[in-house]
XYZ file of C-alpha atoms in Angstrom:
557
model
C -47.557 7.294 103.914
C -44.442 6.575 102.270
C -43.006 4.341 99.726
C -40.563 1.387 99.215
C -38.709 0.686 96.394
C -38.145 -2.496 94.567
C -36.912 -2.168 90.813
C -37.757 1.208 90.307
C -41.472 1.258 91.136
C -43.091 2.451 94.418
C -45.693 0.602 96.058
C -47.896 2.421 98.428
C -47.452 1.764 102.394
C -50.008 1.969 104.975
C -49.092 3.179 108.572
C -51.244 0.062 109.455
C -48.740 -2.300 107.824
C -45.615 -0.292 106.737
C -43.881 -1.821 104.051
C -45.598 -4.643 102.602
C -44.709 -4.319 99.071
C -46.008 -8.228 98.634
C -48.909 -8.064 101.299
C -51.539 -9.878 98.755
C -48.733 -12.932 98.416
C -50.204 -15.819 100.394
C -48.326 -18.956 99.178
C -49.058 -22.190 100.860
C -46.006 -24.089 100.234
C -42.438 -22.846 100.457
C -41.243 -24.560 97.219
C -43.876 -21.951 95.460
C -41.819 -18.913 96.905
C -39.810 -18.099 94.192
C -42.752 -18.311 91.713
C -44.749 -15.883 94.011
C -42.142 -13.225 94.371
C -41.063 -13.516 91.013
C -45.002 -12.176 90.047
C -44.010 -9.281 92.122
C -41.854 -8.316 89.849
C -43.872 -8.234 86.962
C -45.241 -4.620 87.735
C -47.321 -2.323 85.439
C -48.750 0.678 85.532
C -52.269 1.231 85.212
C -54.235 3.570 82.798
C -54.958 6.228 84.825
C -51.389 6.254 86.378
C -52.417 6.841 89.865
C -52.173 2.575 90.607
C -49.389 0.036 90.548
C -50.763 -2.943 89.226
C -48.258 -6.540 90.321
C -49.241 -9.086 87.207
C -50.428 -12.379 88.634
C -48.021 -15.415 88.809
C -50.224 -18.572 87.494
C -48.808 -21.574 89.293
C -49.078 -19.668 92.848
C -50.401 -22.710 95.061
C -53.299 -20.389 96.964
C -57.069 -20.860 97.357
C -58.490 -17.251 97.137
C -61.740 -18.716 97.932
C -61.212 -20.025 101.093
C -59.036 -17.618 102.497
C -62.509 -15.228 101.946
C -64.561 -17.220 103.375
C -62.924 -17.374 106.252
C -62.617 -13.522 106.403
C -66.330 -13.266 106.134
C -67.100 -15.873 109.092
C -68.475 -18.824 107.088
C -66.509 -22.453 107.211
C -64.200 -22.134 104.939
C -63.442 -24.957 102.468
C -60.671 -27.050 102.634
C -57.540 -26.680 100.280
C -57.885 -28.766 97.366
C -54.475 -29.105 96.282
C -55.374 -32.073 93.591
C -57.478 -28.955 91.389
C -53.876 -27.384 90.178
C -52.869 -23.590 90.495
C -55.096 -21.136 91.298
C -54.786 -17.707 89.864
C -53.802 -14.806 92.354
C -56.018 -11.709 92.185
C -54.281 -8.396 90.808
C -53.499 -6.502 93.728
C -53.957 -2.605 93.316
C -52.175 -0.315 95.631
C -52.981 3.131 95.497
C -50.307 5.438 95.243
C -50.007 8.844 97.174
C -51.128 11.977 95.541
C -48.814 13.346 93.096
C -46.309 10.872 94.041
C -44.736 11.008 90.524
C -43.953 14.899 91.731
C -43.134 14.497 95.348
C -40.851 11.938 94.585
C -38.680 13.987 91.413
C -35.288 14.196 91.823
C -35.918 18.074 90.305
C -38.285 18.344 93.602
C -35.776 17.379 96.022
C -33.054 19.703 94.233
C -35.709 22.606 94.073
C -36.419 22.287 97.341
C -33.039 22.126 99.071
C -32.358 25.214 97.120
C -35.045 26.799 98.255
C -33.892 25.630 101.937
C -30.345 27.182 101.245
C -31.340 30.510 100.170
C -34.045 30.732 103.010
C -31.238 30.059 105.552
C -28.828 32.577 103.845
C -30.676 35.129 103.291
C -32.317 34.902 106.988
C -28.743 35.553 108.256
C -28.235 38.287 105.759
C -31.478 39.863 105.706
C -30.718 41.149 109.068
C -27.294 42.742 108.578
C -28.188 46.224 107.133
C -31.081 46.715 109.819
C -29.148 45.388 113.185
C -27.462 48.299 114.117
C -30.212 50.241 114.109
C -32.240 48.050 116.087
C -29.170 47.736 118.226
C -29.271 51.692 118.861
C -32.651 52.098 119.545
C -31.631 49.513 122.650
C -28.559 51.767 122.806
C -25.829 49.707 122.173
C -22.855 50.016 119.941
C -21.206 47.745 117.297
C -19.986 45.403 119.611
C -22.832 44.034 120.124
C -23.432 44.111 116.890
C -20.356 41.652 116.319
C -21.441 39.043 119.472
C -24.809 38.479 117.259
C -22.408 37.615 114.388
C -20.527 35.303 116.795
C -23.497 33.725 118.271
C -24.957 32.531 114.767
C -22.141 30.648 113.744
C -21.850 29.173 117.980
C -25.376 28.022 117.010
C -24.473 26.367 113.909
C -21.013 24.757 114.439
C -23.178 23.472 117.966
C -25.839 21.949 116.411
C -24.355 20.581 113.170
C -23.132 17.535 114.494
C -26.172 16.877 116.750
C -28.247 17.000 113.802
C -25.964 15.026 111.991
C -25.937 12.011 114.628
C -29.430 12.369 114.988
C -30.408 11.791 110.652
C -27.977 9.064 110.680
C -29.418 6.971 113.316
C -33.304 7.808 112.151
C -32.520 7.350 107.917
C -34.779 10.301 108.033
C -33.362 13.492 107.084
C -37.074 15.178 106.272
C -38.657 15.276 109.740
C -35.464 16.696 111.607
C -35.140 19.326 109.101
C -38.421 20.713 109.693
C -37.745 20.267 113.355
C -35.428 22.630 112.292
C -37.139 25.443 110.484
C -39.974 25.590 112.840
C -37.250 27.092 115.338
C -36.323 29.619 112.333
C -39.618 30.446 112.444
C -40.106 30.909 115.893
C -36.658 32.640 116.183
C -37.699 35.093 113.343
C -40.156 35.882 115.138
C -39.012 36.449 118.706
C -35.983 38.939 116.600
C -38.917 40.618 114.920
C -40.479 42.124 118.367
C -37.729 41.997 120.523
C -37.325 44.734 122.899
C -34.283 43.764 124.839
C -31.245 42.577 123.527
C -30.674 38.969 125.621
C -33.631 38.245 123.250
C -31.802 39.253 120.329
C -28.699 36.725 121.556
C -30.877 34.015 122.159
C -33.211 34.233 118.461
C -29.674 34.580 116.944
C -28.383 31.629 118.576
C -31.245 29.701 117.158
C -31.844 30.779 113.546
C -27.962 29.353 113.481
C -29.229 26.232 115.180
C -31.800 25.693 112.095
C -28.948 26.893 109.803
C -27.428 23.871 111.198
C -30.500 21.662 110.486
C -30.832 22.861 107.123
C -27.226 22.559 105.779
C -26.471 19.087 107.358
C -29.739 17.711 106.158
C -30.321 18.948 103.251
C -26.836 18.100 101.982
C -27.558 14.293 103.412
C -30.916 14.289 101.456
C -29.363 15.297 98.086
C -26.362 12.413 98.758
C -29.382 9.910 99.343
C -30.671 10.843 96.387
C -28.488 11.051 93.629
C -25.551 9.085 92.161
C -22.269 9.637 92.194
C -21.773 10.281 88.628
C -23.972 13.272 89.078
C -24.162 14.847 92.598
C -21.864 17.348 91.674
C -24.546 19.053 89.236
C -27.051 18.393 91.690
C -24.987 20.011 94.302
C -24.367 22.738 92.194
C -28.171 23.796 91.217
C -28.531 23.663 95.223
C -25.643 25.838 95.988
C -26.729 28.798 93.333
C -29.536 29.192 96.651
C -26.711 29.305 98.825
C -24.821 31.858 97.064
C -28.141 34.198 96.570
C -28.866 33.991 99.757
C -25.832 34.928 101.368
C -25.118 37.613 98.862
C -28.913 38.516 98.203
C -29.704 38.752 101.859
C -28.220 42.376 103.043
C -29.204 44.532 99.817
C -32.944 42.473 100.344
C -33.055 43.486 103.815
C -32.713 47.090 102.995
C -34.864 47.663 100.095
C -37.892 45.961 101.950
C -36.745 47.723 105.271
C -36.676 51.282 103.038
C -39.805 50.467 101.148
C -42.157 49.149 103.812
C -40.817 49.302 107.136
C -39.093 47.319 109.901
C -40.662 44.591 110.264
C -40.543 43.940 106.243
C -37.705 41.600 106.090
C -38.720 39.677 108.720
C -42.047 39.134 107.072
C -39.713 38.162 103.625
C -38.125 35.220 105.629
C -41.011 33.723 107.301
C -42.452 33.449 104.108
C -39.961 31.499 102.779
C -39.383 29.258 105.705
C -43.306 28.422 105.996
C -42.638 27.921 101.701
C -39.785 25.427 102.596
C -41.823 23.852 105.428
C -44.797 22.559 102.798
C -42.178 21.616 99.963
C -40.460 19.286 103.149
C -44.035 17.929 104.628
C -45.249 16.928 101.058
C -41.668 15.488 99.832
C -41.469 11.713 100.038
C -38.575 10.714 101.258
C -38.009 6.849 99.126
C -34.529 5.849 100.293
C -35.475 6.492 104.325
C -37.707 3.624 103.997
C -35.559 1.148 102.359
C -32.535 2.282 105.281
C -35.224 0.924 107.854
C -36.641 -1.968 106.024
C -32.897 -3.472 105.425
C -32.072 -2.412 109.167
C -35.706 -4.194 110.197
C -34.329 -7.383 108.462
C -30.793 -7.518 108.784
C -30.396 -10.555 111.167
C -32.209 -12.497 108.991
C -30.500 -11.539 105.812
C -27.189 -12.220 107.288
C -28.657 -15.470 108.176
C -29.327 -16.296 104.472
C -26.416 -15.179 103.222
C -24.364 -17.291 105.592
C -26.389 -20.328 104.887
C -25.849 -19.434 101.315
C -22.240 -19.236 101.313
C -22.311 -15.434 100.715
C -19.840 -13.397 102.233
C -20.665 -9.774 103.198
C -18.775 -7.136 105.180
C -19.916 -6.254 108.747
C -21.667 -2.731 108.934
C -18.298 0.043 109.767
C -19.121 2.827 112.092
C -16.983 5.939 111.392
C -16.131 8.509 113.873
C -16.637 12.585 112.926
C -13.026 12.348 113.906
C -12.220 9.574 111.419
C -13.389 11.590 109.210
C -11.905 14.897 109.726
C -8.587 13.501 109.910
C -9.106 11.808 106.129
C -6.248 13.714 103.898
C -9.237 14.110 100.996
C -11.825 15.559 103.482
C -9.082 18.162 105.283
C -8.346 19.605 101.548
C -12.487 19.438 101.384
C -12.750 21.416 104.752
C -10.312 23.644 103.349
C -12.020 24.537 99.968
C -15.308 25.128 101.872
C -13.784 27.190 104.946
C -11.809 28.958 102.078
C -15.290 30.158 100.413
C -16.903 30.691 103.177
C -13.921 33.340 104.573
C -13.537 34.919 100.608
C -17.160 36.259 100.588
C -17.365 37.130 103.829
C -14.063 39.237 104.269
C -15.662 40.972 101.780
C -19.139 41.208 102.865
C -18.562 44.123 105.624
C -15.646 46.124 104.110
C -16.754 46.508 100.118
C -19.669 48.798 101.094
C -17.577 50.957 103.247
C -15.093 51.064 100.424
C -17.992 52.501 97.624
C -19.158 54.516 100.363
C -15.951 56.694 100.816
C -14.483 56.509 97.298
C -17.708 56.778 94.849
C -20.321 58.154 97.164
C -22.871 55.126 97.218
C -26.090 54.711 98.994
C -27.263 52.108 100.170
C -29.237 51.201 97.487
C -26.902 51.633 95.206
C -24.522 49.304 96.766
C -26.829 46.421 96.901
C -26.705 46.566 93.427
C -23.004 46.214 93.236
C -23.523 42.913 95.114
C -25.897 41.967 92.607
C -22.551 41.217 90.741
C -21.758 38.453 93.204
C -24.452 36.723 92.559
C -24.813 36.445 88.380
C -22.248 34.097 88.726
C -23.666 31.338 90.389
C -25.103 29.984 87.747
C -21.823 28.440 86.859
C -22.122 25.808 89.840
C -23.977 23.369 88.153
C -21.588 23.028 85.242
C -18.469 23.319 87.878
C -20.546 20.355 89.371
C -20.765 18.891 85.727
C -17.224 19.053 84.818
C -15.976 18.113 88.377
C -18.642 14.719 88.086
C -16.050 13.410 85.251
C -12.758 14.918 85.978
C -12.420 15.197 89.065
C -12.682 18.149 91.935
C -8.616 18.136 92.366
C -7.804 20.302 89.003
C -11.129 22.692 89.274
C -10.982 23.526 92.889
C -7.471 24.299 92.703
C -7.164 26.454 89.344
C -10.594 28.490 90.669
C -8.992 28.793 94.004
C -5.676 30.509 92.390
C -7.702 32.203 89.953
C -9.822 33.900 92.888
C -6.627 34.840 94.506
C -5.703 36.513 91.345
C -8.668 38.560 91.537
C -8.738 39.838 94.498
C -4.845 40.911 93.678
C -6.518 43.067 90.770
C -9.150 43.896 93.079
C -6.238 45.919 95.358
C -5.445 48.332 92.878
C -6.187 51.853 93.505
C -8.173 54.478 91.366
C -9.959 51.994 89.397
C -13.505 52.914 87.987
C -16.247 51.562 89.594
C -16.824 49.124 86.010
C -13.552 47.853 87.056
C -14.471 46.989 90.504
C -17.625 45.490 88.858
C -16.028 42.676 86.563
C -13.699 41.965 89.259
C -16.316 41.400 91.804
C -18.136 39.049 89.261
C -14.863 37.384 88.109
C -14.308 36.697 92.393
C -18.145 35.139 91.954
C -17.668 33.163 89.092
C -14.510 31.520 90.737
C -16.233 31.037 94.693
C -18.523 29.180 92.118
C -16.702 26.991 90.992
C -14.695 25.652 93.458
C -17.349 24.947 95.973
C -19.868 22.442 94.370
C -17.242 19.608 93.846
C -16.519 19.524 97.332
C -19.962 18.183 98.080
C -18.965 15.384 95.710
C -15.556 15.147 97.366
C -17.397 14.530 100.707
C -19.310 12.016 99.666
C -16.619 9.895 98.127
C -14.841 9.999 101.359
C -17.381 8.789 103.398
C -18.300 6.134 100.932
C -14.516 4.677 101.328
C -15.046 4.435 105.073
C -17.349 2.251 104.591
C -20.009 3.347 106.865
C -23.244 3.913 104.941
C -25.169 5.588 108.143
C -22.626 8.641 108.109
C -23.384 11.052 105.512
C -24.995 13.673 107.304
C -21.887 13.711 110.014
C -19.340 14.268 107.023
C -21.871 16.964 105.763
C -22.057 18.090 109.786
C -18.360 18.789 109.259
C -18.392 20.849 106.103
C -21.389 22.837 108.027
C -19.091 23.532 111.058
C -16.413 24.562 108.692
C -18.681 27.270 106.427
C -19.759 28.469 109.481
C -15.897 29.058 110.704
C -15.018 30.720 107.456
C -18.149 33.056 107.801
C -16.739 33.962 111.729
C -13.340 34.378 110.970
C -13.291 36.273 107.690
C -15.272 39.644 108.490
C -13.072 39.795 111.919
C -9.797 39.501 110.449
C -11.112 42.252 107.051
C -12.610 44.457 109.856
C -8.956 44.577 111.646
C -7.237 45.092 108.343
C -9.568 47.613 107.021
C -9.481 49.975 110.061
C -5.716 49.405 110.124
C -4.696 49.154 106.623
C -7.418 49.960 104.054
C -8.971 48.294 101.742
C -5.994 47.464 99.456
C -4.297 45.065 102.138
C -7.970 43.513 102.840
C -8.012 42.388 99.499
C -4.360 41.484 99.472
C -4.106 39.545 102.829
C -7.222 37.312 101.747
C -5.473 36.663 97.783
C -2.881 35.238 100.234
C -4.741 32.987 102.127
C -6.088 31.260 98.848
C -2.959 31.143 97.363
C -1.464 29.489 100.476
C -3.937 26.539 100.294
C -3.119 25.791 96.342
C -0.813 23.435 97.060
C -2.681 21.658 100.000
C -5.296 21.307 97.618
C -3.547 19.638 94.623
C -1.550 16.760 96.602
C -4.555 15.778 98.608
C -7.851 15.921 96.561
C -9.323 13.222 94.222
C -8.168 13.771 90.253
C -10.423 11.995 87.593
C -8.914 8.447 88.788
C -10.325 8.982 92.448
C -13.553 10.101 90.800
C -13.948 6.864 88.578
C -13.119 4.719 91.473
C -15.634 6.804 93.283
C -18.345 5.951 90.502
C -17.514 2.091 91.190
C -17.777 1.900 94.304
C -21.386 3.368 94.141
C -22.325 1.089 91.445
C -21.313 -1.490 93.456
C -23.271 -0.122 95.919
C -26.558 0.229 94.478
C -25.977 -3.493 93.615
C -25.886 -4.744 96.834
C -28.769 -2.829 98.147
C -30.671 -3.885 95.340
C -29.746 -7.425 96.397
C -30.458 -6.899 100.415
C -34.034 -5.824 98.978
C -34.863 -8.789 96.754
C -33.383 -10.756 99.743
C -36.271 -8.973 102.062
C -38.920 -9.714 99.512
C -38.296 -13.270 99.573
C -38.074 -13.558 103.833
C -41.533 -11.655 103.714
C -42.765 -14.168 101.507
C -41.631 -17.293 103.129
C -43.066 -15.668 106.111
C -46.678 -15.057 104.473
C -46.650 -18.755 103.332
C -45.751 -19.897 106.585
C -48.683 -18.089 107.924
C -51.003 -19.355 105.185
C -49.517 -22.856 105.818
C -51.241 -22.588 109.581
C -54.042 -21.096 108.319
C -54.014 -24.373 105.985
C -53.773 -26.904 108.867
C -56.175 -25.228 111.043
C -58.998 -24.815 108.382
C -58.155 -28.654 107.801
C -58.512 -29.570 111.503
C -61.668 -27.026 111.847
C -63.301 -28.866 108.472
C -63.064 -32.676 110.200
């Protein structure tokens, strides 16, 4: 059962008869029509909060009575249009339980969070305890490093099929648990795997999901939230991402130390079955609107040309349109940039506090602890980003990271050292990734093409996922070659290479307040198309009543 939206208040929908927001209008005449719908939107609350109650309209031309009558079998009476208005009964519709919850805009935010980290740290949970698993099937860390490659195959593969797939169904909810059921299943299938094809193939599909998740999720949060504050919304999502990429290896091998093997495993289906309910009781409001205006849309255009009223035809927009946009290559850039920062570092740093200070494992995981403190600063890089801008931010955190892993090069520091420098490289990742969800966004919204969101976010998915392959290759050559020292150095220059990429092409505060427009403008129309639907449906319900009229009147002589 979901809802549609009209001003700001839900009315319940049956499967029966999906979005009838006006089903108890029955005019008789057409000239009453914008008397009835205007009732509708006279809507209050009732006292125990769990109704929507439409106030009446009193000069709605309808005979309750007869229409009654007729329902129960007896000969109804005939119209008698000389008697004056007739009141409309108050139509209740009962509202879904908890709706006020499963609809919260803190709901949707909590639960994509939940939906990053659960992806994240699935991929990370695994790290420490693979190449044991490996050697019991007697392999070697090559095969270690084609898992590693086959995750981010699975995502960058099934990113954009995902993508298409939400844009043409309005739903991103159902396709997203479409995909965590195959995390679940591909959890599990890792979990007692004896051979290693097996491995290759659950791999492949936990990146599949991760593809699912990311590209949907993102979409859902853009369908939910303005413009003038995704970015903080984006950035309360993201501090998931961040805990879950970072959390996931030092996770994995506490629970696999503490209670066995198969401990981690058990961690992630937890939270994927967690992530499952939040998704299967989340009502997804702005799905149904997408398929009421597309349900309608002949016959709106038809008004509006009768009407005089021009409107733009709908644009379709290419993934290639889009990746080819100056603003979304610097966006790409930023996220790929990110992506290839924390993971250069991800398989080198505990080699590095192995050799020089003698770490355990344990003990390292608690050093990556200092990666993730930080990410609490995404929602106010989201915040600040939402009303200057993502071009100043992303750049200056960008350069700053760069400057930090410079530092981070130095030899004989103390481990304290290594410390602040580790969370001063978290606080900057931070920053400069939550405006680029805002950045995406705007440039899809300037295409025109309001069916492409989860495409644009298909792209940033397949470009994570390239920073994530890329970065622990080229620190794995460097480090066995060069040390540590030139790891950190050859990835400072690789940020500070994309500075000035970054600066000419993305949107400064002017972009951002033309961005803000344009959704304004945006949420005007749609709230038009709606009011426009309203009125069809109830020119088609008197219609129907004026039949009913004639044939009573026919039935009666």
């Amino acid at each position: 059962m979901q809802p549609a939206v009209f001003h700001d208040n839900a009315v319940n929908l049956s499967a029966s008869d999906p979005c009838d927001a006006d089903r108890a209008i029955h005019p008789n005449n057409t000239s009453d029509i914008h008397q009835a719908t205007s009732g509708l939107e006279q809507d209050h609350k009732s006292a125990d909060d769990d109704t929507l109650i439409f106030a009446p309209n009193a000069n709605a031309d309808v005979h309750i009575d007869s229409l009654n009558s007729l329902e129960k079998g007896d000969s109804p009476a005939p119209f008698d249009r000389s008697s004056g208005a007739q009141d409309l009964p108050i139509p209740v519709a009962k509202k879904p339980f908890l709706y006020g919850l499963r609809t919260h805009k803190y709901f949707i935010t909590i639960t994509i969070l939940l939906a990053l980290f659960t992806d994240m740290v699935t991929y990370g949970i695994i790290i420490p305890i693979m190449p044991s698993i490996i050697a019991d099937m007697h392999g070697d860390s090559t095969l270690n490093g084609v898992l590693v490659a086959v995750y981010a195959a699975g995502i960058m593969s099934a990113s954009p099929i995902f993508g298409v797939l939400s844009d043409k169904m309005a739903s991103r909810r159902r396709p997203m648990m479409i995909g965590l059921s195959g995390m679940l299943i591909a959890t599990i299938i890792f979990m007692f795997a004896k051979v290693y094809w097996l491995l290759v193939v659950a791999r492949f599909f936990q990146g599949v999901s991760g593809g699912a998740v990311w590209t949907l999720g993102l979409a859902l949060m853009t369908d939910s939230f303005a413009a003038d504050e995704m970015g903080v919304q984006m950035g309360k999502a993201l501090i998931g991402h961040t805990m879950g990429l970072l959390g996931g290896p030092p996770i994995g091998g506490l629970l696999h130390d503490a209670f066995g093997a198969k401990a981690p495993f058990y961690f992630s289906i937890t939270f994927a079955a967690l992530v499952m309910f939040c998704l299967f009781i989340l009502i997804e409001v702005r799905a149904e609107e997408v398929l009421e205006i597309r349900r309608y849309e002949a016959e709106i255009q038809e008004r509006d040309l009768a009407n005089g009223i021009k409107t733009e035809e709908a644009r379709q927009t290419s993934i290639w349109k889009l990746i080819t946009t100056k603003r979304m290559i610097a966006a790409v850039a930023v996220t790929t940039l990110e992506a290839f920062d924390l993971s250069s570092l991800e398989p080198t740093l505990p080699y590095y506090l192995r050799d020089r200070f003698g770490m355990n494992e344990g003990q390292i995981g608690l050093v990556f602890i200092a990666f993730t403190m930080p990410t609490i600063v995404s929602p106010l890089a989201g915040w600040v980003s939402d009303r200057y801008g993502a071009k100043y931010l992303c750049s200056s955190a960008v350069f700053i990271c760069g400057c930090f892993m410079l530092v981070l090069s130095i030899e004989n520091k103390p481990l304290w050292a290594i410390v602040l420098n580790l969370i001063g490289i978290g606080l900057s990742t931070s920053s400069f990734i939550a405006p680029v969800l805002g950045e995406i966004s705007a440039v899809v919204r300037r295409t025109g093409d309001k069916a492409a969101y989860a495409r644009a976010f298909a792209i940033f998915n397949i470009a994570f996922s390239f920073g994530m392959l890329i970065g622990p290759i080229i620190a794995g050559v460097v480090y066995q070659k060069e040390g540590f020292r030139w790891n950190c150095i050859t990835a400072a220059c690789v940020l500070f290479a994309f500075v000035p990429m970054l600066l000419l092409w993305m949107g400064d505060r002017k972009a951002k307040m033309e961005d803000v427009a344009m959704y304004e403008l945006e949420e005007e129309e749609r709230k038009r198309v709606l009011h426009q639907i309203k009125l069809i449906k109830a020119e088609k319900r008197a219609a129907e009543a004026e039949e009913l009229n004639a044939n009573t009147l026919v039935q009666s002589v």
